Amino acid sequence: MTTSSSEQGVSLGMPQLPAPGYPDDVRARLERDAREIIARYPDSRSALLPMLHLVQSEEGHVTRTGMRFCADVLGLTTAEVTAVATFYTMYRRGPSGDYQVGVCTNTLCAVMGGDAIFSALQEHLGVGNGGTTDDGKVTLEHIECNAACDYAPVVMVNWEFFDNQTVESAKRLVDDLRAGAPVEPTRGAPLCTFKETARILAGFPDERPGAVEASGSAGPASLIGLRLAKGETPAPRVVHPRDAAATGEPPRGAPHDPSPTEHLSSHDAPQDTAASDPAHPAKPTAEEGE
Ligand code: FES
């Protein structure tokens, strides 16, 4: 029995054929973008990470064509580019959805409901970790801590925050994403598609309305510790974002002036502990202060 040369190549682990190139117009556009990225660095090879985001913004994942392009413009080997692209989980190696829904399953989020949310979404969407829904809208994955533990459990959609999620709110979130309904992150910049996010991560201007104003804004839960350290009480109330409309709470960003007796939220245990235990104030002990 004989085999074709292509079959032999696969079965014997022969090198793959060279990656196809981009169409001329796409390559010309990407080369303009690449020159802008490379100009930020004293050494062109330092531009590899944003370059990988750039090619990811073109096709939604890092293809062999994209890696070949990066190698060409940066003077690297494809092996060097591949080694980096396969090391970082932010670079996708296969087609994925418009919306990357990441459920934090690190320790705090997990015990606060992240594991239950991830399990429920797998069943609700009919996909496993890294799987994409048939309509190409949502890719589900579990993610590591995003330094938003004070809003646990946290779900990230294309790296925008959806705080204090529940199983039901997370299901509504993915349903809305798949239906094309308006979806607003709890805080920070507005939501955009995965390709658009990749272009922003490549370092190009974030032109989403309100994105610049929203960047760097700390939410109430993150400020509780600071207020306690200053001896200020009460801290702002934490409002569950996805249930806000149903409970008549003010919209995100609206000024809030809690009354002195208002219960803050189920996430305010640290404040109660410090405020109600004068024997252990939130400041250094005498020994620590010496
Ligand atoms: S453990 Fe989930 S954001 Fe830190």
CSV table of C-alpha atoms and ligand atoms in Angstrom, one decimal:
chain,number,residue,atom,x,y,z
A,1,MET,CA,0.0,0.0,0.0
A,2,THR,CA,1.3,3.4,-1.0
A,3,THR,CA,0.7,6.8,0.6
A,4,SER,CA,0.7,10.2,-0.9
A,5,SER,CA,3.5,12.6,0.0
A,6,SER,CA,1.2,14.7,2.1
A,7,GLU,CA,0.1,11.7,4.1
A,8,GLN,CA,3.7,10.7,4.6
A,9,GLY,CA,4.4,14.2,5.8
A,10,VAL,CA,1.7,14.0,8.5
A,11,SER,CA,2.5,10.4,9.6
A,12,LEU,CA,6.2,11.0,9.8
A,13,GLY,CA,6.0,14.3,11.5
A,14,MET,CA,7.6,16.2,8.6
A,15,PRO,CA,7.7,20.0,8.7
A,16,GLN,CA,4.5,21.8,7.7
A,17,LEU,CA,4.2,23.7,4.5
A,18,PRO,CA,5.1,27.4,4.8
A,19,ALA,CA,2.2,29.5,6.2
A,20,PRO,CA,0.2,31.2,3.5
A,21,GLY,CA,0.6,35.0,3.4
A,22,TYR,CA,-2.0,37.7,4.0
A,23,PRO,CA,-3.7,39.2,0.9
A,24,ASP,CA,-1.8,42.2,-0.3
A,25,ASP,CA,-4.2,44.8,1.0
A,26,VAL,CA,-4.3,43.2,4.5
A,27,ARG,CA,-0.5,42.9,4.6
A,28,ALA,CA,0.0,46.5,3.6
A,29,ARG,CA,-2.4,47.6,6.3
A,30,LEU,CA,-0.7,45.4,8.9
A,31,GLU,CA,2.7,46.6,7.9
A,32,ARG,CA,1.6,50.2,8.6
A,33,ASP,CA,0.4,49.2,12.0
A,34,ALA,CA,3.6,47.2,12.6
A,35,ARG,CA,5.8,50.1,11.9
A,36,GLU,CA,3.9,52.2,14.4
A,37,ILE,CA,4.3,49.5,17.0
A,38,ILE,CA,8.0,48.8,16.4
A,39,ALA,CA,8.7,52.5,16.6
A,40,ARG,CA,7.8,52.4,20.3
A,41,TYR,CA,10.8,50.2,21.1
A,42,PRO,CA,14.6,50.6,20.9
A,43,ASP,CA,14.9,47.0,19.6
A,44,SER,CA,12.3,45.7,17.1
A,45,ARG,CA,12.1,42.2,18.7
A,46,SER,CA,10.7,43.9,21.9
A,47,ALA,CA,7.6,44.6,19.9
A,48,LEU,CA,6.6,40.9,19.7
A,49,LEU,CA,3.9,40.9,22.3
A,50,PRO,CA,1.9,43.8,20.9
A,51,MET,CA,2.5,42.4,17.4
A,52,LEU,CA,0.9,39.1,18.4
A,53,HIS,CA,-2.1,41.1,19.6
A,54,LEU,CA,-2.2,42.9,16.3
A,55,VAL,CA,-2.4,39.7,14.2
A,56,GLN,CA,-4.9,38.3,16.7
A,57,SER,CA,-7.1,41.4,16.0
A,58,GLU,CA,-7.1,40.5,12.3
A,59,GLU,CA,-8.3,36.9,12.5
A,60,GLY,CA,-9.5,36.5,16.1
A,61,HIS,CA,-6.7,34.2,17.0
A,62,VAL,CA,-2.9,33.9,16.2
A,63,THR,CA,-2.7,31.9,13.0
A,64,ARG,CA,0.4,30.5,11.3
A,65,THR,CA,0.1,33.3,8.9
A,66,GLY,CA,0.1,35.8,11.7
A,67,MET,CA,3.2,34.3,13.3
A,68,ARG,CA,5.0,34.2,9.9
A,69,PHE,CA,4.2,37.9,9.5
A,70,CYS,CA,5.5,38.7,13.0
A,71,ALA,CA,8.7,36.8,12.3
A,72,ASP,CA,9.2,38.6,9.0
A,73,VAL,CA,8.7,42.2,10.2
A,74,LEU,CA,10.7,41.6,13.5
A,75,GLY,CA,13.6,39.7,12.0
A,76,LEU,CA,12.8,36.6,14.2
A,77,THR,CA,12.5,32.9,13.4
A,78,THR,CA,9.0,31.4,13.4
A,79,ALA,CA,10.2,29.1,16.2
A,80,GLU,CA,10.9,32.1,18.4
A,81,VAL,CA,7.5,33.6,17.6
A,82,THR,CA,5.8,30.3,18.2
A,83,ALA,CA,7.5,29.9,21.5
A,84,VAL,CA,6.1,33.2,22.8
A,85,ALA,CA,2.7,32.8,21.2
A,86,THR,CA,2.2,29.4,22.8
A,87,PHE,CA,3.5,30.5,26.3
A,88,TYR,CA,0.9,33.2,27.0
A,89,THR,CA,-2.7,32.3,27.4
A,90,MET,CA,-3.9,35.6,26.1
A,91,TYR,CA,-3.0,34.5,22.6
A,92,ARG,CA,-5.5,32.1,21.1
A,93,ARG,CA,-4.4,29.3,18.8
A,94,GLY,CA,-7.7,28.5,17.3
A,95,PRO,CA,-10.9,30.2,16.2
A,96,SER,CA,-13.0,31.5,19.1
A,97,GLY,CA,-16.1,33.5,19.8
A,98,ASP,CA,-16.8,37.2,19.6
A,99,TYR,CA,-16.9,37.2,23.4
A,100,GLN,CA,-14.5,35.5,25.6
A,101,VAL,CA,-16.3,34.7,28.8
A,102,GLY,CA,-13.8,34.0,31.6
A,103,VAL,CA,-15.0,32.8,34.9
A,104,CYS,CA,-12.5,33.3,37.7
A,105,THR,CA,-12.0,30.0,39.6
A,106,ASN,CA,-9.1,31.1,41.7
A,107,THR,CA,-9.4,30.5,45.4
A,108,LEU,CA,-11.6,33.4,46.6
A,109,CYS,CA,-13.9,33.5,43.6
A,110,ALA,CA,-14.2,29.8,43.6
A,111,VAL,CA,-15.4,29.6,47.2
A,112,MET,CA,-17.7,32.7,46.6
A,113,GLY,CA,-19.4,30.9,43.7
A,114,GLY,CA,-17.0,30.9,40.8
A,115,ASP,CA,-16.9,27.1,40.6
A,116,ALA,CA,-20.7,26.9,40.6
A,117,ILE,CA,-20.9,29.6,37.9
A,118,PHE,CA,-18.4,27.9,35.7
A,119,SER,CA,-20.1,24.5,36.1
A,120,ALA,CA,-23.5,26.1,35.4
A,121,LEU,CA,-22.3,27.9,32.3
A,122,GLN,CA,-20.7,24.8,30.9
A,123,GLU,CA,-24.1,23.1,31.1
A,124,HIS,CA,-26.1,26.1,30.0
A,125,LEU,CA,-23.9,26.7,26.9
A,126,GLY,CA,-23.1,23.1,26.1
A,127,VAL,CA,-19.4,23.6,25.9
A,128,GLY,CA,-16.4,22.8,28.0
A,129,ASN,CA,-13.4,24.8,29.0
A,130,GLY,CA,-12.1,26.7,25.9
A,131,GLY,CA,-15.2,25.7,23.9
A,132,THR,CA,-17.2,28.0,21.7
A,133,THR,CA,-20.9,28.0,21.2
A,134,ASP,CA,-22.2,26.9,17.8
A,135,ASP,CA,-23.2,30.4,16.9
A,136,GLY,CA,-19.6,31.6,17.3
A,137,LYS,CA,-20.6,34.2,19.9
A,138,VAL,CA,-19.2,32.9,23.2
A,139,THR,CA,-16.0,31.1,24.2
A,140,LEU,CA,-16.1,29.9,27.8
A,141,GLU,CA,-13.0,29.4,29.9
A,142,HIS,CA,-12.0,29.5,33.5
A,143,ILE,CA,-9.4,32.1,34.3
A,144,GLU,CA,-7.0,33.0,37.0
A,145,CYS,CA,-7.2,35.8,39.5
A,146,ASN,CA,-7.8,39.2,37.9
A,147,ALA,CA,-7.0,41.2,41.0
A,148,ALA,CA,-10.6,41.9,41.6
A,149,CYS,CA,-11.1,39.6,44.5
A,150,ASP,CA,-13.1,42.2,46.4
A,151,TYR,CA,-15.8,41.7,43.8
A,152,ALA,CA,-15.8,37.9,43.9
A,153,PRO,CA,-17.0,36.0,42.1
A,154,VAL,CA,-15.9,37.8,39.0
A,155,VAL,CA,-16.6,37.1,35.3
A,156,MET,CA,-14.6,38.8,32.6
A,157,VAL,CA,-15.9,39.3,29.1
A,158,ASN,CA,-13.1,40.3,26.7
A,159,TRP,CA,-11.3,41.4,29.9
A,160,GLU,CA,-14.0,43.8,31.1
A,161,PHE,CA,-15.3,43.3,34.6
A,162,PHE,CA,-18.6,41.8,35.6
A,163,ASP,CA,-18.5,41.8,39.3
A,164,ASN,CA,-20.3,39.9,42.1
A,165,GLN,CA,-21.9,37.4,39.7
A,166,THR,CA,-24.3,34.7,40.5
A,167,VAL,CA,-25.2,31.6,38.6
A,168,GLU,CA,-28.4,33.3,37.4
A,169,SER,CA,-26.8,36.6,36.5
A,170,ALA,CA,-24.0,34.8,34.6
A,171,LYS,CA,-26.6,32.9,32.6
A,172,ARG,CA,-28.4,36.1,31.7
A,173,LEU,CA,-25.1,37.6,30.8
A,174,VAL,CA,-24.2,34.9,28.2
A,175,ASP,CA,-27.8,34.8,26.9
A,176,ASP,CA,-27.6,38.6,26.3
A,177,LEU,CA,-24.3,38.3,24.6
A,178,ARG,CA,-25.6,35.6,22.3
A,179,ALA,CA,-28.8,37.5,21.5
A,180,GLY,CA,-26.9,40.7,20.8
A,181,ALA,CA,-28.6,42.6,23.6
A,182,PRO,CA,-26.9,45.6,25.1
A,183,VAL,CA,-24.5,44.4,27.9
A,184,GLU,CA,-22.7,46.9,30.1
A,185,PRO,CA,-19.7,45.9,32.3
A,186,THR,CA,-20.0,46.7,36.0
A,187,ARG,CA,-17.2,49.2,35.8
A,188,GLY,CA,-14.5,50.4,33.4
A,189,ALA,CA,-14.7,50.7,29.7
A,190,PRO,CA,-17.6,49.6,27.5
A,191,LEU,CA,-17.7,46.1,26.1
A,192,CYS,CA,-16.3,45.4,22.6
A,193,THR,CA,-15.6,42.3,20.5
A,194,PHE,CA,-12.6,40.1,21.1
A,195,LYS,CA,-10.9,41.4,17.9
A,196,GLU,CA,-11.4,45.0,18.9
A,197,THR,CA,-10.0,44.2,22.4
A,198,ALA,CA,-6.9,42.6,20.7
A,199,ARG,CA,-6.3,45.8,18.8
A,200,ILE,CA,-6.5,47.9,21.9
A,201,LEU,CA,-4.1,45.5,23.6
A,202,ALA,CA,-1.7,46.0,20.7
A,203,GLY,CA,-1.5,49.6,22.0
A,204,PHE,CA,-3.7,51.5,19.5
A,205,PRO,CA,-6.0,54.2,20.9
A,206,ASP,CA,-9.1,53.1,22.7
A,207,GLU,CA,-11.8,54.9,20.8
A,208,ARG,CA,-14.8,53.5,22.7
A,209,PRO,CA,-17.0,56.4,24.0
A,210,GLY,CA,-16.2,56.8,27.7
A,211,ALA,CA,-13.4,54.4,27.8
A,212,VAL,CA,-10.6,56.8,28.7
A,213,GLU,CA,-12.7,58.5,31.4
A,214,ALA,CA,-13.6,55.0,32.9
A,215,SER,CA,-10.0,53.7,33.0
A,216,GLY,CA,-8.3,53.7,36.3
A,217,SER,CA,-11.5,54.3,38.3
A,218,ALA,CA,-11.6,52.3,41.5
A,219,GLY,CA,-14.9,50.9,42.7
A,220,PRO,CA,-16.4,51.2,46.1
A,221,ALA,CA,-15.4,47.8,47.3
A,222,SER,CA,-11.7,48.5,46.4
A,223,LEU,CA,-11.9,51.7,48.5
A,224,ILE,CA,-13.2,50.2,51.6
A,225,GLY,CA,-9.8,49.3,53.0
A,226,LEU,CA,-8.6,52.8,52.3
A,227,ARG,CA,-11.6,54.4,54.1
A,228,LEU,CA,-11.1,52.2,57.1
A,229,ALA,CA,-7.4,53.1,57.3
A,230,LYS,CA,-8.5,56.7,57.4
A,231,GLY,CA,-11.1,56.0,60.1
A,232,GLU,CA,-13.9,56.9,57.7
A,233,THR,CA,-17.3,55.1,58.0
A,234,PRO,CA,-19.5,54.1,56.5
A,235,ALA,CA,-18.0,52.9,53.3
A,236,PRO,CA,-20.1,53.0,50.1
A,237,ARG,CA,-22.6,50.3,49.6
A,238,VAL,CA,-21.7,47.6,47.1
A,239,VAL,CA,-24.6,47.1,44.6
A,240,HIS,CA,-25.0,43.8,42.8
A,241,PRO,CA,-24.6,44.9,39.2
A,242,ARG,CA,-26.7,42.4,37.3
A,243,ASP,CA,-29.6,42.7,39.8
A,244,ALA,CA,-29.4,46.5,40.1
A,245,ALA,CA,-32.3,47.2,37.7
A,246,ALA,CA,-34.6,44.7,39.3
A,247,THR,CA,-34.0,46.0,42.8
A,248,GLY,CA,-34.4,49.7,41.8
A,249,GLU,CA,-30.8,50.5,42.7
A,250,PRO,CA,-29.1,53.5,41.0
A,251,PRO,CA,-27.3,52.9,37.7
A,252,ARG,CA,-23.6,52.3,37.6
A,253,GLY,CA,-21.7,55.5,38.5
A,254,ALA,CA,-24.6,57.3,40.0
A,255,PRO,CA,-23.7,59.1,43.3
A,256,HIS,CA,-24.7,57.3,46.4
A,257,ASP,CA,-25.0,58.6,49.9
A,258,PRO,CA,-25.6,55.8,52.3
A,259,SER,CA,-27.3,56.5,55.6
A,260,PRO,CA,-25.3,55.7,58.7
A,261,THR,CA,-27.5,52.7,59.5
A,262,GLU,CA,-27.6,51.2,56.0
A,263,HIS,CA,-26.4,47.7,55.7
A,264,LEU,CA,-23.7,47.7,53.1
A,265,SER,CA,-23.7,44.3,51.5
A,266,SER,CA,-22.9,40.6,52.1
A,267,HIS,CA,-19.3,41.5,51.1
A,268,ASP,CA,-18.6,43.9,53.9
A,269,ALA,CA,-17.3,41.5,56.6
A,270,PRO,CA,-13.9,43.1,56.9
A,271,GLN,CA,-15.4,46.5,57.7
A,272,ASP,CA,-17.7,45.1,60.4
A,273,THR,CA,-14.8,43.3,62.0
A,274,ALA,CA,-12.5,46.3,62.2
A,275,ALA,CA,-15.2,48.8,63.1
A,276,SER,CA,-16.7,46.6,65.9
A,277,ASP,CA,-13.4,45.5,67.6
A,278,PRO,CA,-11.8,48.5,69.2
A,279,ALA,CA,-9.2,46.2,70.9
A,280,HIS,CA,-7.8,45.5,67.4
A,281,PRO,CA,-7.9,48.8,65.5
A,282,ALA,CA,-6.9,49.0,61.9
A,283,LYS,CA,-3.5,50.4,62.5
A,284,PRO,CA,0.0,49.1,63.5
A,285,THR,CA,0.3,47.7,67.0
A,286,ALA,CA,2.7,49.3,69.5
A,287,GLU,CA,5.3,46.6,68.8
A,288,GLU,CA,4.9,47.1,65.0
A,289,GLY,CA,5.2,50.8,65.3
A,290,GLU,CA,8.6,50.7,67.2
B,1,FES,S1,-9.7,35.3,43.0
B,1,FES,FE1,-11.1,36.0,41.4
B,1,FES,S2,-10.4,38.0,41.0
B,1,FES,FE2,-9.0,37.3,42.6
